[in-house]
């Protein structure tokens, strides 16, 4: 529960509003603008064929789409009317679609999505700091690439363990860290905005930048280029709905919708402003290199601001470390996974999440080392984590789309009671159409374009993750079915004899009799 001042209701609302706002802003603003805005392959400017106008257009497009999507999810959050109700993706799936889809989404977020982003944030935070020191002091060549990489892995591991344990045993520190670092996050971004425009005006209109590059960019607007640019920007916006999980901890439930909507609007405006500012002062769209230009490569100032960026990246690590135990708790309480902790639910759920994160982290780091060890100068523990972010965002936006369709269908069926937002039907249809088109191309790009270009990493990760999630879901359904065969006859339907002629009551009775006889023996 968020600690509030009982004597001052206005102060309570403001604090809870800022908590939810900072959670959305902290989760969304971070990896995307730093990882995905450059001219490198996979970056926004790179996918836009160097055309900054396409890149800016797509930032606006995705910002509008996510804002419209948020209106639909605000309706979804209104279903959590009681203190015991959860407001998570799987909770919405259970209410608007069915229990089995909710179980699938639970496994997706618990076993893949959140652990992947926690691992990514832990590794990337240290990566920023060490790459900065290496640029100025060449520590990789002094220490050797192997020692340099090992130290980064050790520090990233310490960060991951610290935040996991912090969010298992405490509540307040995590929220203060999230709120404070979210607002600290503005510092380097504001400096980037002000500094980049200063560089532009001092250098004059003839200086080289993304709008006036050394080599002219492709000026024609190809549909394939626009769609390719969408994928990294989707990653930059991902995570905007997860602050809704805090609704359960808020005494003033009504602060959640305005906080979520104002946060996504603020994120959109901020992303566009930062992007334009980088493009007017840099050819490569790289925000890290921008600080070198702003401070004329002053070592101490550049290092200081990059350390600040690394600290603010911890909002991603802290945010998802907070949400993972809540997601596990929600899944257990709503009987979406077969586990059932009879006591210390939150701590045991936290340790389960910790174990999953640790396993994925070890696998990702090990695979990255194996793949990149062929060239010692390119040795990296970050390789697989970086690529896995693409698969995670594909799965998450697919789950958003399915839930949004369920919310829209509910407007007609009235199966679930929600607070209808004025114009929600129109905005829901528009956002669903937009997201369907975007995801349709994204899957086409993953499985056709990338395979044609012999870029197998993304499609293979997507397939492997899909298979693992499907297997875990299958096992989970069998175990759930065994625990409650009367309501969930999944295990009986697996038998080929039951595919043609099937009498549920009779088969359930036979199963229970057989089970009873085994217990007697």
Coordinates of C-alpha atoms in Angstrom, one line a residue, residues 9 26 41 44 68 121 139 206 218 221 261 263-264 295 322 324 343 346 358 374 385 392 442 450 455 519:
X9 CA -6.5 14.3 1.4
X26 CA 10.2 6.3 -15.5
X41 CA 21.2 -0.5 -37.9
X44 CA 15.4 5.0 -35.6
X68 CA -5.3 6.6 -28.0
X121 CA 18.5 -2.4 -17.7
X139 CA 40.6 1.4 -19.9
X206 CA 25.4 25.3 -42.8
X218 CA 17.0 9.2 -49.3
X221 CA 9.0 8.3 -48.4
X261 CA -2.9 9.8 -19.6
X263 CA 2.2 10.8 -18.4
X264 CA 1.9 9.3 -21.9
X295 CA 30.8 20.3 -23.7
X322 CA 8.7 -3.6 -8.4
X324 CA 7.4 -8.4 -11.3
X343 CA 2.0 -17.6 3.4
X346 CA 4.7 -11.3 -1.8
X358 CA 18.7 -14.7 -12.6
X374 CA 35.1 -14.8 -32.0
X385 CA 19.8 -8.7 -24.2
X392 CA 9.7 -8.7 -26.0
X442 CA 6.5 -6.0 -37.9
X450 CA 15.2 -10.3 -42.0
X455 CA 19.7 -11.5 -40.3
X519 CA -5.1 -42.2 -3.6

